[in-house]
Structure formats: C-alpha cells, structure tokens
Coordinates of C-alpha atoms and ligand atoms in Angstrom, one line a residue:
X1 CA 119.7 123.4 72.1
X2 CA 118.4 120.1 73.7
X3 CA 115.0 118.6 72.3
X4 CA 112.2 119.3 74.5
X5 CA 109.3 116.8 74.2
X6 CA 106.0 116.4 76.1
X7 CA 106.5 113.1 77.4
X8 CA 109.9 111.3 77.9
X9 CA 109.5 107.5 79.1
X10 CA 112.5 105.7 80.4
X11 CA 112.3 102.3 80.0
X12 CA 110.7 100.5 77.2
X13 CA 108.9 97.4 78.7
X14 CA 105.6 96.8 79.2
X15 CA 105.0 99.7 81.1
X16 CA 107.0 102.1 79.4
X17 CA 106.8 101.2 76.2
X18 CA 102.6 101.1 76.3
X19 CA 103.1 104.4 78.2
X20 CA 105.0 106.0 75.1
X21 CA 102.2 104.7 72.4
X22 CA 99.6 105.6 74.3
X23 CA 101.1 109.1 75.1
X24 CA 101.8 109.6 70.8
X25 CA 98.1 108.7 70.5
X26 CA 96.6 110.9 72.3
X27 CA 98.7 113.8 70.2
X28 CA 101.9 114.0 72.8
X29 CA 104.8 114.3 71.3
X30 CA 106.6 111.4 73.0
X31 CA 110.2 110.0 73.2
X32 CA 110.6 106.4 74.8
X33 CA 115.0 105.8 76.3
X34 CA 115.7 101.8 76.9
X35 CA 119.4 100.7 76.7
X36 CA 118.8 96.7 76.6
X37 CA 121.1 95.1 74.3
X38 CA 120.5 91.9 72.4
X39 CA 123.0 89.3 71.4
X40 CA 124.1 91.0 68.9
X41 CA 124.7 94.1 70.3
X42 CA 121.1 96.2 69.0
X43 CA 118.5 98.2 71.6
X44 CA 115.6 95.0 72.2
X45 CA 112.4 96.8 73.2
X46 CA 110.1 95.4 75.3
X47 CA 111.3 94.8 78.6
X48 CA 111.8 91.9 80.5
X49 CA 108.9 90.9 79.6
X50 CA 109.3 90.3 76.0
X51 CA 112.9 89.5 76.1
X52 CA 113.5 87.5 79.2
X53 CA 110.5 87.0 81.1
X54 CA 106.5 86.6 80.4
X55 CA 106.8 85.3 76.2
X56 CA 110.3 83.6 76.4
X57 CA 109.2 81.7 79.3
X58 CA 105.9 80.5 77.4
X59 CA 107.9 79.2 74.6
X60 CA 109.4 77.1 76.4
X61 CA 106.5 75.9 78.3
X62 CA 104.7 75.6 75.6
X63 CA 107.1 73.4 73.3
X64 CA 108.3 71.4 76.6
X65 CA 104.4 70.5 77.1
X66 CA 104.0 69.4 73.7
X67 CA 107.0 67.2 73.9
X68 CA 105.8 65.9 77.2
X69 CA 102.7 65.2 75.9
X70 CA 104.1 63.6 72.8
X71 CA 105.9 61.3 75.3
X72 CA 103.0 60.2 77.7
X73 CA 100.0 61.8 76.7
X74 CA 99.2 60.5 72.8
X75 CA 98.6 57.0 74.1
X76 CA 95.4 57.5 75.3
X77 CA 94.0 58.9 72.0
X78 CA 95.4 55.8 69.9
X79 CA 98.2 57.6 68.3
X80 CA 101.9 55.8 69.5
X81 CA 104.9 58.5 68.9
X82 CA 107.6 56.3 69.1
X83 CA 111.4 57.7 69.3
X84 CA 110.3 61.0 70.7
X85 CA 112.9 63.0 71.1
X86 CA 113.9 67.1 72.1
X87 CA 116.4 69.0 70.2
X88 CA 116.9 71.5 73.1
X89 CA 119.2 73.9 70.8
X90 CA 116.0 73.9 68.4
X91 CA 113.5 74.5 71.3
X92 CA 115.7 77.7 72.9
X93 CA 116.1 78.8 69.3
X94 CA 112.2 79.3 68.6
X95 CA 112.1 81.0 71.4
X96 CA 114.5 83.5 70.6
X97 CA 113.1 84.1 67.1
X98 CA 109.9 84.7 68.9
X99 CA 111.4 87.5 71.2
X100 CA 112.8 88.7 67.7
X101 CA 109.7 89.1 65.8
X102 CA 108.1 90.6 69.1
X103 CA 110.5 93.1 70.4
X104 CA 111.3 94.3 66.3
X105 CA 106.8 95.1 66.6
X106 CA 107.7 97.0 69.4
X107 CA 110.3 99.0 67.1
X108 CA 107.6 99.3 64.2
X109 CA 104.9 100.4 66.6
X110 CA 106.9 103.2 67.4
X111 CA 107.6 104.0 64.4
X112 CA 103.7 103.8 63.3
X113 CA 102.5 106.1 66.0
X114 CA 105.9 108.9 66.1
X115 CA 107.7 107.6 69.1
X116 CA 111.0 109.0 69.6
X117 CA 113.6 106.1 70.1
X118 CA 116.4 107.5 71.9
X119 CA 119.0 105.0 72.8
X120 CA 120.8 104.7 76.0
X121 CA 120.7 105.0 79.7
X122 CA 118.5 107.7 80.9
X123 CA 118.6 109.6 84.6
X124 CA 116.5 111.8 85.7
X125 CA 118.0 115.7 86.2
X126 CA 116.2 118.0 88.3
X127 CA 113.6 120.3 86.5
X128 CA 112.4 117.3 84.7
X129 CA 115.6 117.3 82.4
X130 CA 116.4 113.4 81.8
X131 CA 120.0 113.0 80.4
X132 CA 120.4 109.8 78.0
X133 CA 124.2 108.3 77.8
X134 CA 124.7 106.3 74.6
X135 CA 126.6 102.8 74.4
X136 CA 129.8 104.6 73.2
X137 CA 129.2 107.0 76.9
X138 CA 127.8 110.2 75.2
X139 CA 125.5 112.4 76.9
X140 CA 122.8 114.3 76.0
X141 CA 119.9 116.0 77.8
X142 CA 116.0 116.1 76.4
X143 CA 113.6 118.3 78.6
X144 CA 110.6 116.8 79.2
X145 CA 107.0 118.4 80.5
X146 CA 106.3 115.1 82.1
X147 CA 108.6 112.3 82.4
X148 CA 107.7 108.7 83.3
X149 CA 110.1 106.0 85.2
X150 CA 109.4 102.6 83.6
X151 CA 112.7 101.2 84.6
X152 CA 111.6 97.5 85.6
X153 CA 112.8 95.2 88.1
X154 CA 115.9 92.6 88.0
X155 CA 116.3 88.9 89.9
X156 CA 117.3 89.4 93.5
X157 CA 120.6 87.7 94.4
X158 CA 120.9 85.5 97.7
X159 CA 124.5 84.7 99.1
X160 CA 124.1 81.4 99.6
X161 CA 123.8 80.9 95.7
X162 CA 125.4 83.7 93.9
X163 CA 124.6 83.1 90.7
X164 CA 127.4 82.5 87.7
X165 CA 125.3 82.1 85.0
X166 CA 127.0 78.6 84.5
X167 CA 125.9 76.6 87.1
X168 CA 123.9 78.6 89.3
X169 CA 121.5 80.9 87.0
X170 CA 119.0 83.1 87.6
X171 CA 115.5 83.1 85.5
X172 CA 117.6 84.6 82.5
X173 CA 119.9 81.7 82.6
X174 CA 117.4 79.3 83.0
X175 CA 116.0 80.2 79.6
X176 CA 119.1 79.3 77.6
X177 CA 120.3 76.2 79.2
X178 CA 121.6 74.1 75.7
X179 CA 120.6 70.8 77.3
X180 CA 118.1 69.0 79.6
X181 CA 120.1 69.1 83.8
X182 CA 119.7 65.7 85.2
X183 CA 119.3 67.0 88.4
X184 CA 118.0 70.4 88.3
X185 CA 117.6 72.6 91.5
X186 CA 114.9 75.5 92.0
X187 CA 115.0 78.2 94.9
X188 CA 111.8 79.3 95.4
X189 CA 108.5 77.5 94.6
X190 CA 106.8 81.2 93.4
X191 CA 105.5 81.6 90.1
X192 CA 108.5 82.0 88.1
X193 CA 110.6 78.7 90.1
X194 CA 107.3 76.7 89.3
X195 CA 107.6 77.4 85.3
X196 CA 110.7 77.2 84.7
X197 CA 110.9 74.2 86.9
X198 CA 108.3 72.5 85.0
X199 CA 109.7 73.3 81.6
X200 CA 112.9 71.2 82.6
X201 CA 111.0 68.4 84.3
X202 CA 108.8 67.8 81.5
X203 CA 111.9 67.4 79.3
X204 CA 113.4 64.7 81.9
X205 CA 115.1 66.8 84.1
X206 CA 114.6 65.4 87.6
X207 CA 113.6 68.7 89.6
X208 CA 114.1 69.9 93.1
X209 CA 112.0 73.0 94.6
X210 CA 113.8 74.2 97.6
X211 CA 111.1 76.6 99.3
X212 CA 112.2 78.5 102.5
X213 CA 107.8 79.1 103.6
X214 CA 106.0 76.5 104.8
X215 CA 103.1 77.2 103.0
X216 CA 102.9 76.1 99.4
X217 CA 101.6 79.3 97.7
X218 CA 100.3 81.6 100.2
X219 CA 98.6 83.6 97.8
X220 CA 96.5 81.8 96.2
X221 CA 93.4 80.3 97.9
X222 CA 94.1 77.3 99.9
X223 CA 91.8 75.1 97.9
X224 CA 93.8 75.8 94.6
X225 CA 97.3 75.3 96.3
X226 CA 96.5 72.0 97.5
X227 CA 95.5 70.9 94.4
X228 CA 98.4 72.5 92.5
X229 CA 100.6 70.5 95.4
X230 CA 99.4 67.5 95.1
X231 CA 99.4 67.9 91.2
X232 CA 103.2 68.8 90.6
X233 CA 103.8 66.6 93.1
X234 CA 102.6 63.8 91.1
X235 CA 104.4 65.3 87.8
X236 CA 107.1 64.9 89.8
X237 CA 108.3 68.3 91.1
X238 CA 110.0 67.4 94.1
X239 CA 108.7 70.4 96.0
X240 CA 110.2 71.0 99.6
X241 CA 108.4 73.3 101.7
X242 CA 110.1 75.1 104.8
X243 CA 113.8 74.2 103.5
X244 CA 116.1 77.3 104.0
X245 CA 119.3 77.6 101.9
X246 CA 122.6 78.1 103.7
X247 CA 125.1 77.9 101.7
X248 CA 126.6 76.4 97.8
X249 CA 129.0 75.5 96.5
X250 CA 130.8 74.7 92.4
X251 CA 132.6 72.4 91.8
X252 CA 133.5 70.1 88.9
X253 CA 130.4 71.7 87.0
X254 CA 128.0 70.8 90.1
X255 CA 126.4 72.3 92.7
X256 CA 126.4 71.3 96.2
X257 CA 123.5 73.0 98.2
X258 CA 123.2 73.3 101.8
X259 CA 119.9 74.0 103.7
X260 CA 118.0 73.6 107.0
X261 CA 114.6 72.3 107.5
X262 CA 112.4 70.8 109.8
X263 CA 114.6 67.5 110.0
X264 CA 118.1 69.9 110.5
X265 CA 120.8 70.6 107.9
X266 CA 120.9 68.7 104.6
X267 CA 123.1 68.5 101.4
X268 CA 121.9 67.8 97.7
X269 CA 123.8 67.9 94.8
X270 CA 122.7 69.3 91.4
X271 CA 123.5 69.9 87.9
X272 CA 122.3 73.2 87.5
X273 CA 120.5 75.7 89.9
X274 CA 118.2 78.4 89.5
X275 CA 117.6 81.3 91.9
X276 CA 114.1 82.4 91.7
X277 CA 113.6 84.3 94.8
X278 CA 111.6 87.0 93.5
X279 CA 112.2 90.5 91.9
X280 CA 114.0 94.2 93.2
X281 CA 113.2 97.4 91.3
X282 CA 115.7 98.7 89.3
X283 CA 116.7 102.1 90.3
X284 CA 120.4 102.5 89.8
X285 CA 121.7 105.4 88.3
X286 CA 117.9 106.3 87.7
X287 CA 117.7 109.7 89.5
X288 CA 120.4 112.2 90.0
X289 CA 120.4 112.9 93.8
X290 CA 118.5 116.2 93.0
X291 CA 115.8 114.8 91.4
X292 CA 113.3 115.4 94.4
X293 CA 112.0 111.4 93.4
X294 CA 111.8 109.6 96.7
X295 CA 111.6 106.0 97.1
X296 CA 109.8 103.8 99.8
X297 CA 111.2 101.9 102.6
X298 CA 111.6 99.0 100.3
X299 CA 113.6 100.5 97.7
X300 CA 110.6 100.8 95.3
X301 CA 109.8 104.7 93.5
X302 CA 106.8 105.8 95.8
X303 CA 103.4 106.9 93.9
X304 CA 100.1 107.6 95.0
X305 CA 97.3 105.1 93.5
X306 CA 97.7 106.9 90.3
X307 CA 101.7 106.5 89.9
X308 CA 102.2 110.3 90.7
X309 CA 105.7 110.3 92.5
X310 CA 107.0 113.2 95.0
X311 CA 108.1 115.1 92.0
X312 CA 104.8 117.1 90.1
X313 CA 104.6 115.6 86.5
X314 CA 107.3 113.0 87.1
X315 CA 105.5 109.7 87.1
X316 CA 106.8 106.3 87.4
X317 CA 104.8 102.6 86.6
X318 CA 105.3 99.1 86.8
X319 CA 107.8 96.9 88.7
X320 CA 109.9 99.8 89.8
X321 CA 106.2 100.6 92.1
X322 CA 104.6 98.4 95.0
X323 CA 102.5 96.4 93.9
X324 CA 102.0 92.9 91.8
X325 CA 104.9 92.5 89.2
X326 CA 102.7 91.7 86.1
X327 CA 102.9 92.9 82.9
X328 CA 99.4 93.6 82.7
X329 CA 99.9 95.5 85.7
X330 CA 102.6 97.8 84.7
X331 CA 100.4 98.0 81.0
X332 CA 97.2 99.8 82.4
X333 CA 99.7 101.8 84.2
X334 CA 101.0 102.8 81.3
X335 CA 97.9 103.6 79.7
X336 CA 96.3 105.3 83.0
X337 CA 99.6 108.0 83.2
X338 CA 99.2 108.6 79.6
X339 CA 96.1 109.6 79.8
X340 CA 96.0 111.5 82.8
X341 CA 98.8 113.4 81.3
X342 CA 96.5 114.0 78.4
X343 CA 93.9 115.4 80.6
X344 CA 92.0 112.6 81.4
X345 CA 90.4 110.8 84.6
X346 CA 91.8 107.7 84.2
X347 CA 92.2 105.6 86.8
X348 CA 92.6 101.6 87.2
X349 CA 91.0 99.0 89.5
X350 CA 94.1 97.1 91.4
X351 CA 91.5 94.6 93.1
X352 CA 91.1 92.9 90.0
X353 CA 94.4 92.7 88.4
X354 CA 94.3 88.8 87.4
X355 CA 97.3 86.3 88.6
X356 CA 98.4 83.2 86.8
X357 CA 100.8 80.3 87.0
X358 CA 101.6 78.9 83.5
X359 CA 102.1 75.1 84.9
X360 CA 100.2 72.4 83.9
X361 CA 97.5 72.9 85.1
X362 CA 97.5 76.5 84.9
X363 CA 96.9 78.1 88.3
X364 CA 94.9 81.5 87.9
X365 CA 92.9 84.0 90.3
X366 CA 90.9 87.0 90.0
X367 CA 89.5 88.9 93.4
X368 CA 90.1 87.7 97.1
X369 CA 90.4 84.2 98.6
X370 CA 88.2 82.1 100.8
X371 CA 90.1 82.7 103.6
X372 CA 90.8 86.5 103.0
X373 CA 87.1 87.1 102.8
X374 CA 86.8 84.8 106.1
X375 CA 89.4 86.8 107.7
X376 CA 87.6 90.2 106.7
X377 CA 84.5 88.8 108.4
X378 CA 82.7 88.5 104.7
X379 CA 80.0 85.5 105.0
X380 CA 80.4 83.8 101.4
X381 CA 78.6 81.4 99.4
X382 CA 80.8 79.3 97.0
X383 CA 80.2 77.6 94.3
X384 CA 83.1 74.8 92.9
X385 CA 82.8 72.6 89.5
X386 CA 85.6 69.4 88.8
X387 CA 86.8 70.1 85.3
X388 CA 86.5 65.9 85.7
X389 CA 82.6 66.3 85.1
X390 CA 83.4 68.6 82.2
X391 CA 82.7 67.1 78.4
X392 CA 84.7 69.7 76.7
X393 CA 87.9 69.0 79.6
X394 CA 87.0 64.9 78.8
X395 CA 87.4 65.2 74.9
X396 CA 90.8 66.9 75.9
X397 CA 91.8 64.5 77.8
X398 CA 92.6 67.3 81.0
X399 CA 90.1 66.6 83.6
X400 CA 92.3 67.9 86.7
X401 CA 91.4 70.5 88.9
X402 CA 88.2 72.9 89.1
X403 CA 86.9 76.2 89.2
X404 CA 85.7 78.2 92.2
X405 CA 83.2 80.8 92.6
X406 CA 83.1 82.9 95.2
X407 CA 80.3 85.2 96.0
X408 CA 78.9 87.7 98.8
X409 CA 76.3 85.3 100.7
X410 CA 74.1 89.0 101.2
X411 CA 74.8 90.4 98.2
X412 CA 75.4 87.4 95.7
X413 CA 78.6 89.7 94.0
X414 CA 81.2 87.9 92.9
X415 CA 84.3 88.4 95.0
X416 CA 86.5 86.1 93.7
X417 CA 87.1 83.5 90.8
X418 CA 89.5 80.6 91.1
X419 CA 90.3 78.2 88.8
X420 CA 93.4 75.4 89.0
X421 CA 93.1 73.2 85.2
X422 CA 93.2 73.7 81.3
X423 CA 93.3 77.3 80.3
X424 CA 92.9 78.7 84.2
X425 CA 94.2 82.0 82.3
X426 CA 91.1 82.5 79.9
X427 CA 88.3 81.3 82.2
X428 CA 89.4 84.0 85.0
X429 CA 89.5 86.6 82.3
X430 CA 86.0 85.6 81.9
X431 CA 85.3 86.3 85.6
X432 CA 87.2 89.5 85.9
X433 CA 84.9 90.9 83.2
X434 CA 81.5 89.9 84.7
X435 CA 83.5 91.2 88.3
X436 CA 84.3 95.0 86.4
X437 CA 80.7 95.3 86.1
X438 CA 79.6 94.1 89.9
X439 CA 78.4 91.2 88.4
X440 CA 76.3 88.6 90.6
X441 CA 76.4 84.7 90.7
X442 CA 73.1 84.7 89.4
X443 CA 74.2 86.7 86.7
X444 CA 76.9 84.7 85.1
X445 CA 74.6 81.5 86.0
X446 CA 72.0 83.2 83.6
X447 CA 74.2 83.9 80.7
X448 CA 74.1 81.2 78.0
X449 CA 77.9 79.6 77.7
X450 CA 78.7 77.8 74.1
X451 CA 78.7 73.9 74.5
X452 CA 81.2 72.0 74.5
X453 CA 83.3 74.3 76.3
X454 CA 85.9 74.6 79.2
X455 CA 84.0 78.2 80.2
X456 CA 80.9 76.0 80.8
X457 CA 82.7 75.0 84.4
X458 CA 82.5 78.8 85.1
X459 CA 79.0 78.5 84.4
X460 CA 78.2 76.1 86.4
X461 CA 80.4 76.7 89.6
X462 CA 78.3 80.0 89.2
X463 CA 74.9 78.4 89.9
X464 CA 76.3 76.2 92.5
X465 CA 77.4 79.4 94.3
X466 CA 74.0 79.2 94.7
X467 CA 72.6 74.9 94.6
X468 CA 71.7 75.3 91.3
X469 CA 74.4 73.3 89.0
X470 CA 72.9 71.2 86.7
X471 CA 75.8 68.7 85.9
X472 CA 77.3 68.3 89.7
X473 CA 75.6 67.4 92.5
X474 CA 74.9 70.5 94.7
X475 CA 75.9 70.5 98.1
X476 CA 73.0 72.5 99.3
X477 CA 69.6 72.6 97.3
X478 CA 68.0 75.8 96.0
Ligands
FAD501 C1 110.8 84.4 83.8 C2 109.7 85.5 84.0 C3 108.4 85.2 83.6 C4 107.4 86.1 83.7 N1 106.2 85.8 83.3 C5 105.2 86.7 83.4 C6 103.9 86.4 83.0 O1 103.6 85.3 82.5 N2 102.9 87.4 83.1 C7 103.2 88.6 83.6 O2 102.3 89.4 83.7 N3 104.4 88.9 84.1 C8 105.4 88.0 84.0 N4 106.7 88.3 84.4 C9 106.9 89.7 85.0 C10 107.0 90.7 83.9 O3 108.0 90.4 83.0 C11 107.2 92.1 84.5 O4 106.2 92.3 85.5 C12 107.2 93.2 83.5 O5 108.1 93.0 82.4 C13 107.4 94.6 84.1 O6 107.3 95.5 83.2 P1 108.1 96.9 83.3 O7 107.8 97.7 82.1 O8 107.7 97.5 84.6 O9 109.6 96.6 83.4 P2 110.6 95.7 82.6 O10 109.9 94.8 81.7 O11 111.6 95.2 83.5 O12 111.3 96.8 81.6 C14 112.1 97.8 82.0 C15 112.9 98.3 80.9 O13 113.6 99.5 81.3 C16 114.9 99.5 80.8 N5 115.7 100.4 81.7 C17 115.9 100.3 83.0 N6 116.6 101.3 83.5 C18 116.8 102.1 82.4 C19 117.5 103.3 82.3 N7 118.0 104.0 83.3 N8 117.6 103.9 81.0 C20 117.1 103.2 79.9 N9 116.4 102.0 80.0 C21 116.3 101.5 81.3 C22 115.3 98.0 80.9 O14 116.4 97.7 80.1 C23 114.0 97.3 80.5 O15 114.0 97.1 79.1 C24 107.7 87.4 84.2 C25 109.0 87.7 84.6 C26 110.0 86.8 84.5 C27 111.4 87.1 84.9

C-alpha cells in the first residue's frame, strides 16, 4: 500500500523546502522529494539557492571583498598589509563548507519538525499521486491530498557559448574556478553576471561584461544604474552595453568570442567565460502528461496570485512561476501555500518583494522607480541623501552612492526606496517595513534613527522627500 500524506513537496529549495516546515507546523503530515546530489554522492537540501546560488555566491563575495580591501583599502586607515596574497583553493573551500553546514540544517530541520525526506525524482501522476524514482531507478508512488511543485529553475544555454564547464561555465562553474582567469568574460551584465564578475575582478582578474541591451540595468531606477555604471566602471568592470554574441569558440584552453555592436562585429579572447543570461524553470519529467498541470506560454507552471495551478490542490511556488526569481520570493510562497492548505487566508504582497545586487556597492530597491511612477502619471516628491555626507559611511571609509526616497507628492506614501552604497540590502529592508504599513515620508522622517548609523541616510532622504534634511542642503525649502 503506498503512503498517503497530506502534503507532498517536490523540490527542496527555498520554496519547497519552507513549504514542507511550514506545512509540518501547522500539524500536516508532510513529505518534502529533492534528488540533488553533492560531491559526494548524498541528497543536498536547499536548492539552488543554498548549494549553488544566493549563499555560495556571497562567500565568495564576501572573502574576494576582504582580500580586495586588504589590497587597496587598509592604506587609508594606517594599517600597510604587505604580501597580500589569495589562496583561491582555500577561498572556494570555505564556501563549500558553508553550503555544508547549511544544507545539513536543512536536513535537521526536517527532522525537528517530522518532515518526510523521500529521496529521488518525483512526477506528478494524475489524482494527485506523485511517483519518486530513487538514484538506483526504483519507483514508488505516495498519494498526496495536496501536492506542491517547488522544482526551481536552471541557467539558460545560448548557442553561441555552449557551455563545457571548462572554459565556458555557467554560474555553477563560475563558483569553483581553482584559480584567478586573467581575462575573464561575462555574458550578461544582470544580477548574477555582475557578482560573479566582481568576485573575479576583485581577485585580479581583468573582467569583460558583454551585454546584448543597451540599457545598463533596466530595472532598477535610472538614478541608481548610473551610478552603479559609472561605479564598476571605475572598479574596473569593463561593461559593454548593446554587444550581442554571435558565436565562440575553444581552443588551446581559450575562448574566442564573437559579437556585434554598435561599431559592427568584433573578437575578444578570454580565459574563461561565464554565461549568465538568466534563468528557465525546470519542468522536465515534472508532470506525467495526465497530470491536468498546465504551463504558460513561457514554459513557466501557471498559478493564480496565490500559486493555485489548473489542477485543484496541486500548487506550485517559486522559480518554476512568473514572477522575480528570489529566494525570498519563492519563501513566502512557501509559507502562503502552506497555510492556505491549512485553512488559512494567507496571502502575500508582490509589490514589495525587495531586489538586490551584492556588488560593491550593493544595489537594492523596494517599490516602483522614478520613471515607472512618471510613466503611470503618479506626481512624486523625492527625497535623495549622499552616503558622502554620512558620518557613520565616513568612519567606514564607504562614502559612494545614496539613498532615494520616493513618495506620492498628494499623499506623501512612500512608493519606492532606492539605495546604491554600504549595506543597500539592510537599509531597503528598513523601507519595505515602514512601506507594509502605508507608511508616509513624514513618518519615517519622524522616527528617531540611532547615531552613527548608515540607516540615518534613510532618515534623512525621508525629510528631504519633503525640504526638511538637516545634514544636506535641500533642494526646495519647507
Ligand atoms: C549564482 C546565483 C546567485 C543567486 N543569488 C541570489 C540572491 O542573492 N538572493 C536571492 O533571493 N536569490 C538569488 N538567486 C536565486 C535563487 O537561488 C532562486 O530564486 C531560488 O533558489 C529559487 O528557489 P526554488 O525553491 O524555487 O528553486 P531551487 O532553489 O532551484 O530548488 C529547486 C529544487 O528542486 C529540486 N528538483 C527539481 N525537480 C525535481 C524533481 N522532479 N524531483 C525532486 N527534486 C527536484 C532541485 O534539485 C532543487 O534542489 C541566485 C541564483 C544564482 C544561480
């Protein structure tokens, strides 16, 4: 007789594998399928996230920053690091132990709130049966009452570059390389080509962003981008805008790339190459072709707004729907199904799911843009503050870039927060809180902000939303 369980998640990332805790917690009994293999040969929980994506990539930008700052940036304090050097073995092994420690949590979370682990592939059967195919190509079917499709997304392949994993790598490869490229090429200047760009530039690499748009990050407002431009510009990403890849090709351990851009066709040779055109969902072998699951045009599982798909009960969550691939994103997902399986009116608000860029500066947003809000007709008031007239920024030593407050010019309600400099990340956090609760520019301008502190440029971009900064000039008086 096959186990029947109340909730059966397939896929154990961030999504799925919230999904499954928060579905245990709530009293379902809950069993969580993810096939991922690690190096040495055991189910990794945790996605791509954990393994190969959000934390792996921090590491890296984290212990590439410090070396770059022990480099170049202890001069100013007095302190001379001489002999500096980067054991990149050491660096890529941290990072792993770190995707150890986490994805083994994940194992002991499930085991501290009575998630089933069942190991394998997993397809969903008509009649919400889900059949799970072990390493060693078993089958077995569970029976679900509700079933939830947390099955991710993977790197999207171009022909020009098809990637080897050698010379021309994808973001997975790009997190293993064993030594610094001398001449490293990027396709795609998005959020991922950015990072992982930067980690190898800060080590020495001498970086190349080949981007097919001609706009440098159309996402983020047009204030921020230019700044972030002309800031890893100067770091010396060499970032080319409207350059379209053509072709590639290996040879001796090198890459020789061919694109078009505004000039006509050109040639550059690299050491490496990463592919970092963006993201597809992962739906193969997901649903058998009775499964009454239908996908969009796009090839993504369709759901309404609260990740219902055609199939009553079956539910799917995170990169494999539209929307932002985030973590966070696929997360409340995760914890919004769960709960609505449980009963409950849970829902979640997708106009403020924050974005960030982990580059230095960090690049992060909450809300709309100046120019969406233009383009909607909204009249705005907005309110900017240099992190160069910030003490807290000064002591640092990180004075680049500035927040932005953007506010209804009737209302005063905060529409948007925008922030390019040292932790961009946190201080938007801060906005998407006061923006949950409607908050108003006179609001957060009235709250009292801990001195000396980066948040303080929050503060005061707030009040000059409104001409009433204190340690800026305003542009308009009160
Ligand atoms: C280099 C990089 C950096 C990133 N940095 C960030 C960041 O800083 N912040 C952020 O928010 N996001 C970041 N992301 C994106 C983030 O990793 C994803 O949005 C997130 O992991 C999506 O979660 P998910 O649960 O939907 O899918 P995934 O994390 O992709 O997990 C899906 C899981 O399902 C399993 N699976 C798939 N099909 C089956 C099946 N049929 N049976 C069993 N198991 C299956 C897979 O093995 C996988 O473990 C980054 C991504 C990359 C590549």
């Amino acid at each position: 007789m096959s186990q029947k369980f109340d909730v059966v998640v397939i896929g154990a990332g961030p999504g799925g594998y919230v999904a499954a805790i928060k579905a245990a917690q709530l009293g379902l009994k809950t069993a969580c399928i993810e096939k991922y293999q690690d190096k040495d040969g055991k189910i990794a929980l945790g996605g791509t996230c954990l393994n190969v994506g959000c934390i792996p990539s921090k590491a890296l930008l984290d212990s590439s920053w410090k070396f770059h700052e022990a480099q170049d940036g202890f001069a100013v304090h007095g302190i001379s690091a001489k002999g500096v050097s980067i054991d990149v073995p050491a660096m890529v092994g941290r990072k792993n132990t770190i995707i150890k420690n986490l994805t083994g949590g994940v194992a002991g979370l499930f085991k501290a709130n009575g998630v089933t682990l069942l190991e394998g592939h997993g397809k969903l059967l008509a009649g919400k049966k889900v059949e799970v195919t072990d390493k060693d190509g078993n089958t077995s079917v569970v029976e679900a009452e509700n079933v939830i499709l947390a099955s991710g997304s993977r790197p999207i392949d171009i022909p020009p570059a098809p990637v080897d994993q050698d010379v021309i790598v994808d973001s997975t490869g790009a997190l293993e390389f064993q030594s610094v490229p001398k001449k490293l090429g990027v396709i795609g200047a998005g959020v991922i080509g950015l990072e992982l760009g930067s980690v190898w530039a800060r080590l020495g690499a001498e970086v190349t962003v080949l981007e097919a748009l001609d706009k440098f990050l159309p996402a983020a407002d047009e204030a921020v981008a230019k700044e972030a431009f002309k800031t890893l510009t100067k770091q010396g990403l060499d970032i080319k805008l409207g350059a379209r890849v053509t072709g590639s090709e290996v040879k001796k351990k090198q890459v020789t790339v061919n694109y078009t851009d505004s000039a006509g066709e050109q040639k550059i040779v690299f050491d490496k190459l990463i592919v970092a055109v963006g993201r597809r969902p992962v739906t193969t072998d997901l649903l058998a072709s009775d499964s009454g699951v239908d996908l969009d045009e796009r090839g993504y599982i369709f759901v309404d707004d609260h990740c219902a798909t055609s199939v009553p009960g079956v539910y799917a969550i995170g990169d494999v729907v539209r929307g932002m691939m985030l973590a966070h994103k696929a997360s409340e997902e995760g914890v919004m199904v769960a709960e609505r399986i449980a009963g409950h009116k849970a829902q979640m608000n997708y106009d403020l799911i924050p974005s960030v860029i982990y580059t230095h500066p960090e690049i992060a947003w909450v809300g709309k843009t100046e120019q969406q809000l233009k383009g909607e007709g909204v009249a705005v008031n907005v309110g900017t503050f240099p992190f160069a007239a910030s003490g807290r920024a000064m002591a640092a030593n990180d004075t680049g870039g500035f927040v932005k407050v953007i506010a209804d010019a009737n209302t005063d309600r905060v529409l948007g927060v925008h922030v390019i400099g040292p932790s961009a990340a946190e201080l938007v956090q801060q906005g998407a809180i006061g923006m949950e609760f409607g908050t108003s520019a006179e609001d957060l301008g009235m709250m009292v902000f801990s001195h000396p502190t980066l948040s303080e440029a929050l503060h005061e971009a707030a009040l000059a939303v409104n001409g009433g900064a204190i340690h800026i000039a305003n542009r308009k008086k009160r």
